[in-house]
Amino acid sequence: MAKSNLQFKTNYAVSSTIEPFYKGGKVQISKDEKFIFCTCGTRVNVLQIVTGKIVHSIEQDDQEDITSFALSLDDEILVTASKALLLKQWDWKQAQCTRSWRAIHNVPIASMTFDPTATLLATGGCDGTIKLWDVVKQYCTHNLKGSSGVVHLVEFHPDISLLQLFSSASDCGIRMWDLRSSQCLCVLQSHYSPVTSLAFTPDGASMVSSGRDKICIVWDLKSRTARRTVPVYEAVESVVLLPEDEDFSEVGVKTKEIHFITAGSKGVLRVWDASSARCVFTQTLPSPPSAGGSEEGGEEYGDPRSLTYCLPLPSSLRLATVTAEHNILLYQLPSFTTQQQFVGFNDEVLDVKFLGKGDTHIVVATNSSQLKVFDLATSSCKILYGHTDTVLSLDVFKKGSLFVSCAKDKSVRVWRQDPDSGQVSCVAQGCSHANAVGSITCSRMKESFVVSGSQDCTIKVWDLPETIPETDGDMFQLTSRVTEKAHDKDVNSVAVSPNDKLLVSGSQDRLAKLWSLGAPGADLALLGVFRGHRRGVWCVQFSPMDQVLASSSADGSVKLWSLQDFSCLKTFEGHDASVLKLIFVSRGTQLLTSGSDGLVKLWTIKTNECVKTLDAHQDKVWGLHATRKDDRVVTASADSNITVWTDVTEVEQAEEQAKQEDQILKKQELSNLLHEKKYLKALGLAISLDQPHTVLKVIKAIRQGEDGAKQLEKTVLKLRQDQKESMLRYCAVWNTNARSCLDAQAVIQVMLTHLSPEELLQYQGARAHLEGLIPYTERHMQRIGRLLQASMFLDYMWQKMRVTGAPASMDSQDEEMDTASLQVPHPLFMIDKRPGEGGDGTKEQGDGEERWNEGVVEEDGGLEEDTNCPANMEEEEEDDDEVSITRKASVRGQREENGQNGKENGNHHSGSEESSREEDRGDQTEAKILLSAASLPPLQAIIS
């Protein structure tokens, strides 16, 4: 328990992300067969086949969706067309646009292709026109009109000497264009629906076309007639010719006649003999197409496994297919075995769990009937077929190789992963719910049972056999031993306690209920009901250590409940929307929650504190799971992103500790440098620490030393420019405080004296810092001015009191002594002579009043001097009754009248007054330093 505090997690960092890279549209493979090009909204992503990683992403600047693209046959030029009716030529390896021009089409471009020489580009628009572009000389060469509707297919004849172009539009005909005359040579009419693809024989004499009218036609291009019509009984999206010089006897190819592969709505690849119009090979799917339905029925409602593209890789003798669910599969010929699978788009991810002994894989349930198993190390994917409707929930047994799933098809399935090969197979299935199964959980101690919760408001307990089959060929049929009507609404979540004795269920009826599982064969017994949530309960979980459970709700709260008295122990509030998932981490001392707001929050149970908020998703986070080692977390969201997080608490603590140790060493080094009077190194070290207070200490130490002003000037001027920039920034802050303003002004004086205005303004943020210095400097000058006025007024009063109360014989001596004490080497103030005053400061033909003014700080920052200061006043001024003080340094023209001078004896002046006069003279000295360094006009001149 001594290490309990160290187990608290403070932060997670993203270690890997599985993002969508293909959302439908055209797919093309480079000639060297290393890259797959596919569209994804405003981007064209380049997928490296070997690693499965996105190596390049070409994105439109105008943020318009890409409608079509084409890669030249030499893999050098990539051209994209967007909804903004612009064509852009790219150096795709550098992701740089090299040229952009208007497409001339009035509507978006639907199809594009390059000719074999990579010099001509054909574009087919939605307006029925076809345009040809010379990409070398950069101009439009042809404008072909005559097609009806969208031109969705353009292909060049492989023999470039013929200069022929084939196109197909919504009118279902195939047009043959002569590019020399820009005329349509003929229209090949035999299809009754749009033509989807064309495939030419190597000699260019024949062509095979496919369409959604469930037929393929072999054309003789010399006679321009249909040689053979092959009924394929499915809507064909793509046709590929088999190489003539390869041995395909394994798939039933026995002659040298034309054989082609079709890919279409049934999701299977078939090999056809063109001469006999016979199917010689049909690919076997991993599972039957649809339970309880025919193949035609599956096609009628759209099979998600239907194929949209089929692309040949002749050099490596492979074939790539693209499914309607945006999955890209690579097959090895002639065996048609699956080599690689890439998931282009996951749609809405509903659940995710770690899988494997070392949590090396994740199994993902998307808005699909298929399960996907990703290898986190290589990002390769295996697609699992079995469910016939959307999979809603997943759970994994303790050992990590066996997991369960449930779906809208009212069934639950048990899957096993081979730890060596990584192959996954379905080994058990159960179907007895009356509605969609929305939640499922496994036994925690042994692989003995499964519990499912359904939208039919019931909970079922399924017993597993002691020996589970190894393959799906011997699939075990599960039967439920217990069925309990548990709630009044959908059961959203079920969880089994760590000892397999308790079961908790959460429902849309706002309740969570605790059940006793009892002995095998026993019914469920209701132990208690947890009430308190204001809306439906989305998730319930048992603590792995304590006898408590947690529940999350659509009311945005998470509650912790006691299993003893069913009371609410704690409530965690922080999400702005529904809390969809929660898990215990750090041995039950912390919680991780995910919500509809796209946030994942880390809570410490003891303090009710949200320690960290993880923000990496843009939509509801449905999936949340942690590894058995508790060092990684995976989240899955409706934005189709899957993110793996790594616990970085120990790393951050180690970094913080190392930083603190480094700070201690630097502070010690700084102290040593100051002691050795190595001020330059000390100042540089203090600035590198980015601690203004430490830098200020160094400045004070320099100024307090011998010949401090010269030492400071020497040190500041030797600093680098970036260090001077930091000093200027610090001075702007120090100048706001009266305690540190003198140090700031001393540094500023050095800079203004030795640096030109042009050089100062080159510093980062110099203008803002200098503008900030001016008002505070003015304020400090006014404050020092008032201090000087007050101190000199005390001197004046002391003189008057001494003169008034002294014996006649001592007047001359005392006055002489006082006058000497008030002499100032460099007078800072002047007497402002009013009209009617004499040169000696007395009023002419007086009204009994005497007026003198203290020093005036002029607008240019300089100080005027006058010899007529109070210390030089003559003896005959002793009889004046009133003294009026004018403070022009702070408020011009304001007058203050002094009361009658008391006739007090100067001999009663105390020693405390003498000390105060000494302090005032010290303040005068500081005022001189401040005012001499302020240099307001230079600052204002630099800024202006």
mmCIF file with all atom_site columns, N, CA and C in Angstrom, residues 671-712:
data_model
loop_
_atom_site.group_PDB
_atom_site.id
_atom_site.type_symbol
_atom_site.label_atom_id
_atom_site.label_alt_id
_atom_site.label_comp_id
_atom_site.label_asym_id
_atom_site.label_entity_id
_atom_site.label_seq_id
_atom_site.pdbx_PDB_ins_code
_atom_site.Cartn_x
_atom_site.Cartn_y
_atom_site.Cartn_z
_atom_site.occupancy
_atom_site.B_iso_or_equiv
_atom_site.pdbx_formal_charge
_atom_site.auth_seq_id
_atom_site.auth_comp_id
_atom_site.auth_asym_id
_atom_site.auth_atom_id
_atom_site.pdbx_PDB_model_num
ATOM 1   N N  . SER A 1 671 ? 24.865 30.525 -8.068  1.00 0.00 ? 671 SER A N  1
ATOM 2   C CA . SER A 1 671 ? 25.372 31.048 -6.801  1.00 0.00 ? 671 SER A CA 1
ATOM 3   C C  . SER A 1 671 ? 26.897 31.096 -6.801  1.00 0.00 ? 671 SER A C  1
ATOM 4   N N  . ASN A 1 672 ? 27.509 30.059 -7.365  1.00 0.00 ? 672 ASN A N  1
ATOM 5   C CA . ASN A 1 672 ? 28.972 30.031 -7.426  1.00 0.00 ? 672 ASN A CA 1
ATOM 6   C C  . ASN A 1 672 ? 29.509 31.144 -8.330  1.00 0.00 ? 672 ASN A C  1
ATOM 7   N N  . LEU A 1 673 ? 28.854 31.377 -9.443  1.00 0.00 ? 673 LEU A N  1
ATOM 8   C CA . LEU A 1 673 ? 29.294 32.417 -10.362 1.00 0.00 ? 673 LEU A CA 1
ATOM 9   C C  . LEU A 1 673 ? 29.192 33.798 -9.733  1.00 0.00 ? 673 LEU A C  1
ATOM 10  N N  . LEU A 1 674 ? 28.094 34.017 -8.984  1.00 0.00 ? 674 LEU A N  1
ATOM 11  C CA . LEU A 1 674 ? 27.950 35.303 -8.309  1.00 0.00 ? 674 LEU A CA 1
ATOM 12  C C  . LEU A 1 674 ? 29.023 35.489 -7.242  1.00 0.00 ? 674 LEU A C  1
ATOM 13  N N  . HIS A 1 675 ? 29.314 34.406 -6.551  1.00 0.00 ? 675 HIS A N  1
ATOM 14  C CA . HIS A 1 675 ? 30.339 34.493 -5.516  1.00 0.00 ? 675 HIS A CA 1
ATOM 15  C C  . HIS A 1 675 ? 31.703 34.791 -6.129  1.00 0.00 ? 675 HIS A C  1
ATOM 16  N N  . GLU A 1 676 ? 31.943 34.230 -7.315  1.00 0.00 ? 676 GLU A N  1
ATOM 17  C CA . GLU A 1 676 ? 33.207 34.458 -7.994  1.00 0.00 ? 676 GLU A CA 1
ATOM 18  C C  . GLU A 1 676 ? 33.195 35.736 -8.827  1.00 0.00 ? 676 GLU A C  1
ATOM 19  N N  . LYS A 1 677 ? 32.060 36.443 -8.807  1.00 0.00 ? 677 LYS A N  1
ATOM 20  C CA . LYS A 1 677 ? 31.887 37.703 -9.538  1.00 0.00 ? 677 LYS A CA 1
ATOM 21  C C  . LYS A 1 677 ? 32.052 37.526 -11.051 1.00 0.00 ? 677 LYS A C  1
ATOM 22  N N  . LYS A 1 678 ? 31.626 36.369 -11.537 1.00 0.00 ? 678 LYS A N  1
ATOM 23  C CA . LYS A 1 678 ? 31.583 36.136 -12.986 1.00 0.00 ? 678 LYS A CA 1
ATOM 24  C C  . LYS A 1 678 ? 30.180 36.498 -13.458 1.00 0.00 ? 678 LYS A C  1
ATOM 25  N N  . TYR A 1 679 ? 29.962 37.811 -13.561 1.00 0.00 ? 679 TYR A N  1
ATOM 26  C CA . TYR A 1 679 ? 28.607 38.298 -13.763 1.00 0.00 ? 679 TYR A CA 1
ATOM 27  C C  . TYR A 1 679 ? 28.050 37.957 -15.143 1.00 0.00 ? 679 TYR A C  1
ATOM 28  N N  . LEU A 1 680 ? 28.905 37.961 -16.151 1.00 0.00 ? 680 LEU A N  1
ATOM 29  C CA . LEU A 1 680 ? 28.414 37.670 -17.495 1.00 0.00 ? 680 LEU A CA 1
ATOM 30  C C  . LEU A 1 680 ? 27.848 36.258 -17.588 1.00 0.00 ? 680 LEU A C  1
ATOM 31  N N  . LYS A 1 681 ? 28.597 35.276 -17.096 1.00 0.00 ? 681 LYS A N  1
ATOM 32  C CA . LYS A 1 681 ? 28.105 33.903 -17.108 1.00 0.00 ? 681 LYS A CA 1
ATOM 33  C C  . LYS A 1 681 ? 26.886 33.749 -16.208 1.00 0.00 ? 681 LYS A C  1
ATOM 34  N N  . ALA A 1 682 ? 26.900 34.439 -15.083 1.00 0.00 ? 682 ALA A N  1
ATOM 35  C CA . ALA A 1 682 ? 25.756 34.359 -14.164 1.00 0.00 ? 682 ALA A CA 1
ATOM 36  C C  . ALA A 1 682 ? 24.504 34.902 -14.812 1.00 0.00 ? 682 ALA A C  1
ATOM 37  N N  . LEU A 1 683 ? 24.634 36.031 -15.498 1.00 0.00 ? 683 LEU A N  1
ATOM 38  C CA . LEU A 1 683 ? 23.465 36.625 -16.143 1.00 0.00 ? 683 LEU A CA 1
ATOM 39  C C  . LEU A 1 683 ? 22.962 35.746 -17.284 1.00 0.00 ? 683 LEU A C  1
ATOM 40  N N  . GLY A 1 684 ? 23.888 35.196 -18.088 1.00 0.00 ? 684 GLY A N  1
ATOM 41  C CA . GLY A 1 684 ? 23.474 34.303 -19.167 1.00 0.00 ? 684 GLY A CA 1
ATOM 42  C C  . GLY A 1 684 ? 22.792 33.061 -18.651 1.00 0.00 ? 684 GLY A C  1
ATOM 43  N N  . LEU A 1 685 ? 23.292 32.505 -17.557 1.00 0.00 ? 685 LEU A N  1
ATOM 44  C CA . LEU A 1 685 ? 22.669 31.320 -16.973 1.00 0.00 ? 685 LEU A CA 1
ATOM 45  C C  . LEU A 1 685 ? 21.289 31.647 -16.423 1.00 0.00 ? 685 LEU A C  1
ATOM 46  N N  . ALA A 1 686 ? 21.142 32.797 -15.781 1.00 0.00 ? 686 ALA A N  1
ATOM 47  C CA . ALA A 1 686 ? 19.835 33.184 -15.233 1.00 0.00 ? 686 ALA A CA 1
ATOM 48  C C  . ALA A 1 686 ? 18.812 33.392 -16.341 1.00 0.00 ? 686 ALA A C  1
ATOM 49  N N  . ILE A 1 687 ? 19.251 33.976 -17.468 1.00 0.00 ? 687 ILE A N  1
ATOM 50  C CA . ILE A 1 687 ? 18.326 34.168 -18.594 1.00 0.00 ? 687 ILE A CA 1
ATOM 51  C C  . ILE A 1 687 ? 17.955 32.827 -19.201 1.00 0.00 ? 687 ILE A C  1
ATOM 52  N N  . SER A 1 688 ? 18.906 31.890 -19.286 1.00 0.00 ? 688 SER A N  1
ATOM 53  C CA . SER A 1 688 ? 18.588 30.566 -19.833 1.00 0.00 ? 688 SER A CA 1
ATOM 54  C C  . SER A 1 688 ? 17.587 29.823 -18.977 1.00 0.00 ? 688 SER A C  1
ATOM 55  N N  . LEU A 1 689 ? 17.576 30.089 -17.680 1.00 0.00 ? 689 LEU A N  1
ATOM 56  C CA . LEU A 1 689 ? 16.587 29.478 -16.796 1.00 0.00 ? 689 LEU A CA 1
ATOM 57  C C  . LEU A 1 689 ? 15.207 30.073 -17.003 1.00 0.00 ? 689 LEU A C  1
ATOM 58  N N  . ASP A 1 690 ? 15.145 31.246 -17.694 1.00 0.00 ? 690 ASP A N  1
ATOM 59  C CA . ASP A 1 690 ? 13.887 31.959 -17.937 1.00 0.00 ? 690 ASP A CA 1
ATOM 60  C C  . ASP A 1 690 ? 13.164 32.244 -16.625 1.00 0.00 ? 690 ASP A C  1
ATOM 61  N N  . GLN A 1 691 ? 13.929 32.762 -15.695 1.00 0.00 ? 691 GLN A N  1
ATOM 62  C CA . GLN A 1 691 ? 13.384 33.133 -14.391 1.00 0.00 ? 691 GLN A CA 1
ATOM 63  C C  . GLN A 1 691 ? 13.694 34.605 -14.144 1.00 0.00 ? 691 GLN A C  1
ATOM 64  N N  . PRO A 1 692 ? 12.760 35.500 -14.442 1.00 0.00 ? 692 PRO A N  1
ATOM 65  C CA . PRO A 1 692 ? 13.012 36.937 -14.298 1.00 0.00 ? 692 PRO A CA 1
ATOM 66  C C  . PRO A 1 692 ? 13.449 37.328 -12.889 1.00 0.00 ? 692 PRO A C  1
ATOM 67  N N  . HIS A 1 693 ? 12.909 36.669 -11.887 1.00 0.00 ? 693 HIS A N  1
ATOM 68  C CA . HIS A 1 693 ? 13.275 37.019 -10.514 1.00 0.00 ? 693 HIS A CA 1
ATOM 69  C C  . HIS A 1 693 ? 14.756 36.721 -10.255 1.00 0.00 ? 693 HIS A C  1
ATOM 70  N N  . THR A 1 694 ? 15.232 35.605 -10.792 1.00 0.00 ? 694 THR A N  1
ATOM 71  C CA . THR A 1 694 ? 16.649 35.264 -10.642 1.00 0.00 ? 694 THR A CA 1
ATOM 72  C C  . THR A 1 694 ? 17.518 36.263 -11.397 1.00 0.00 ? 694 THR A C  1
ATOM 73  N N  . VAL A 1 695 ? 17.089 36.651 -12.595 1.00 0.00 ? 695 VAL A N  1
ATOM 74  C CA . VAL A 1 695 ? 17.842 37.642 -13.360 1.00 0.00 ? 695 VAL A CA 1
ATOM 75  C C  . VAL A 1 695 ? 17.913 38.955 -12.593 1.00 0.00 ? 695 VAL A C  1
ATOM 76  N N  . LEU A 1 696 ? 16.805 39.332 -11.949 1.00 0.00 ? 696 LEU A N  1
ATOM 77  C CA . LEU A 1 696 ? 16.784 40.572 -11.166 1.00 0.00 ? 696 LEU A CA 1
ATOM 78  C C  . LEU A 1 696 ? 17.771 40.497 -10.003 1.00 0.00 ? 696 LEU A C  1
ATOM 79  N N  . LYS A 1 697 ? 17.860 39.347 -9.388  1.00 0.00 ? 697 LYS A N  1
ATOM 80  C CA . LYS A 1 697 ? 18.824 39.177 -8.301  1.00 0.00 ? 697 LYS A CA 1
ATOM 81  C C  . LYS A 1 697 ? 20.249 39.395 -8.798  1.00 0.00 ? 697 LYS A C  1
ATOM 82  N N  . VAL A 1 698 ? 20.542 38.871 -9.989  1.00 0.00 ? 698 VAL A N  1
ATOM 83  C CA . VAL A 1 698 ? 21.875 39.041 -10.553 1.00 0.00 ? 698 VAL A CA 1
ATOM 84  C C  . VAL A 1 698 ? 22.143 40.517 -10.843 1.00 0.00 ? 698 VAL A C  1
ATOM 85  N N  . ILE A 1 699 ? 21.163 41.216 -11.385 1.00 0.00 ? 699 ILE A N  1
ATOM 86  C CA . ILE A 1 699 ? 21.316 42.648 -11.678 1.00 0.00 ? 699 ILE A CA 1
ATOM 87  C C  . ILE A 1 699 ? 21.586 43.420 -10.386 1.00 0.00 ? 699 ILE A C  1
ATOM 88  N N  . LYS A 1 700 ? 20.837 43.109 -9.341  1.00 0.00 ? 700 LYS A N  1
ATOM 89  C CA . LYS A 1 700 ? 21.044 43.788 -8.054  1.00 0.00 ? 700 LYS A CA 1
ATOM 90  C C  . LYS A 1 700 ? 22.449 43.513 -7.518  1.00 0.00 ? 700 LYS A C  1
ATOM 91  N N  . ALA A 1 701 ? 22.890 42.248 -7.658  1.00 0.00 ? 701 ALA A N  1
ATOM 92  C CA . ALA A 1 701 ? 24.224 41.893 -7.172  1.00 0.00 ? 701 ALA A CA 1
ATOM 93  C C  . ALA A 1 701 ? 25.296 42.662 -7.932  1.00 0.00 ? 701 ALA A C  1
ATOM 94  N N  . ILE A 1 702 ? 25.108 42.827 -9.240  1.00 0.00 ? 702 ILE A N  1
ATOM 95  C CA . ILE A 1 702 ? 26.085 43.580 -10.033 1.00 0.00 ? 702 ILE A CA 1
ATOM 96  C C  . ILE A 1 702 ? 26.113 45.043 -9.601  1.00 0.00 ? 702 ILE A C  1
ATOM 97  N N  . ARG A 1 703 ? 24.952 45.630 -9.401  1.00 0.00 ? 703 ARG A N  1
ATOM 98  C CA . ARG A 1 703 ? 24.878 47.054 -9.059  1.00 0.00 ? 703 ARG A CA 1
ATOM 99  C C  . ARG A 1 703 ? 25.408 47.338 -7.657  1.00 0.00 ? 703 ARG A C  1
ATOM 100 N N  . GLN A 1 704 ? 25.294 46.360 -6.767  1.00 0.00 ? 704 GLN A N  1
ATOM 101 C CA . GLN A 1 704 ? 25.752 46.573 -5.400  1.00 0.00 ? 704 GLN A CA 1
ATOM 102 C C  . GLN A 1 704 ? 27.261 46.383 -5.247  1.00 0.00 ? 704 GLN A C  1
ATOM 103 N N  . GLY A 1 705 ? 27.894 45.838 -6.279  1.00 0.00 ? 705 GLY A N  1
ATOM 104 C CA . GLY A 1 705 ? 29.328 45.632 -6.201  1.00 0.00 ? 705 GLY A CA 1
ATOM 105 C C  . GLY A 1 705 ? 30.097 46.925 -6.434  1.00 0.00 ? 705 GLY A C  1
ATOM 106 N N  . GLU A 1 706 ? 31.383 46.785 -6.421  1.00 0.00 ? 706 GLU A N  1
ATOM 107 C CA . GLU A 1 706 ? 32.232 47.940 -6.659  1.00 0.00 ? 706 GLU A CA 1
ATOM 108 C C  . GLU A 1 706 ? 32.108 48.386 -8.112  1.00 0.00 ? 706 GLU A C  1
ATOM 109 N N  . ASP A 1 707 ? 31.981 49.718 -8.272  1.00 0.00 ? 707 ASP A N  1
ATOM 110 C CA . ASP A 1 707 ? 31.821 50.284 -9.617  1.00 0.00 ? 707 ASP A CA 1
ATOM 111 C C  . ASP A 1 707 ? 30.691 49.567 -10.359 1.00 0.00 ? 707 ASP A C  1
ATOM 112 N N  . GLY A 1 708 ? 29.520 49.524 -9.683  1.00 0.00 ? 708 GLY A N  1
ATOM 113 C CA . GLY A 1 708 ? 28.400 48.738 -10.203 1.00 0.00 ? 708 GLY A CA 1
ATOM 114 C C  . GLY A 1 708 ? 27.889 49.194 -11.547 1.00 0.00 ? 708 GLY A C  1
ATOM 115 N N  . ALA A 1 709 ? 27.835 50.509 -11.790 1.00 0.00 ? 709 ALA A N  1
ATOM 116 C CA . ALA A 1 709 ? 27.290 51.019 -13.050 1.00 0.00 ? 709 ALA A CA 1
ATOM 117 C C  . ALA A 1 709 ? 28.150 50.568 -14.233 1.00 0.00 ? 709 ALA A C  1
ATOM 118 N N  . LYS A 1 710 ? 29.459 50.709 -14.114 1.00 0.00 ? 710 LYS A N  1
ATOM 119 C CA . LYS A 1 710 ? 30.331 50.293 -15.207 1.00 0.00 ? 710 LYS A CA 1
ATOM 120 C C  . LYS A 1 710 ? 30.297 48.784 -15.401 1.00 0.00 ? 710 LYS A C  1
ATOM 121 N N  . GLN A 1 711 ? 30.229 48.046 -14.291 1.00 0.00 ? 711 GLN A N  1
ATOM 122 C CA . GLN A 1 711 ? 30.176 46.587 -14.382 1.00 0.00 ? 711 GLN A CA 1
ATOM 123 C C  . GLN A 1 711 ? 28.884 46.130 -15.061 1.00 0.00 ? 711 GLN A C  1
ATOM 124 N N  . LEU A 1 712 ? 27.772 46.802 -14.731 1.00 0.00 ? 712 LEU A N  1
ATOM 125 C CA . LEU A 1 712 ? 26.489 46.459 -15.357 1.00 0.00 ? 712 LEU A CA 1
ATOM 126 C C  . LEU A 1 712 ? 26.534 46.761 -16.848 1.00 0.00 ? 712 LEU A C  1
#
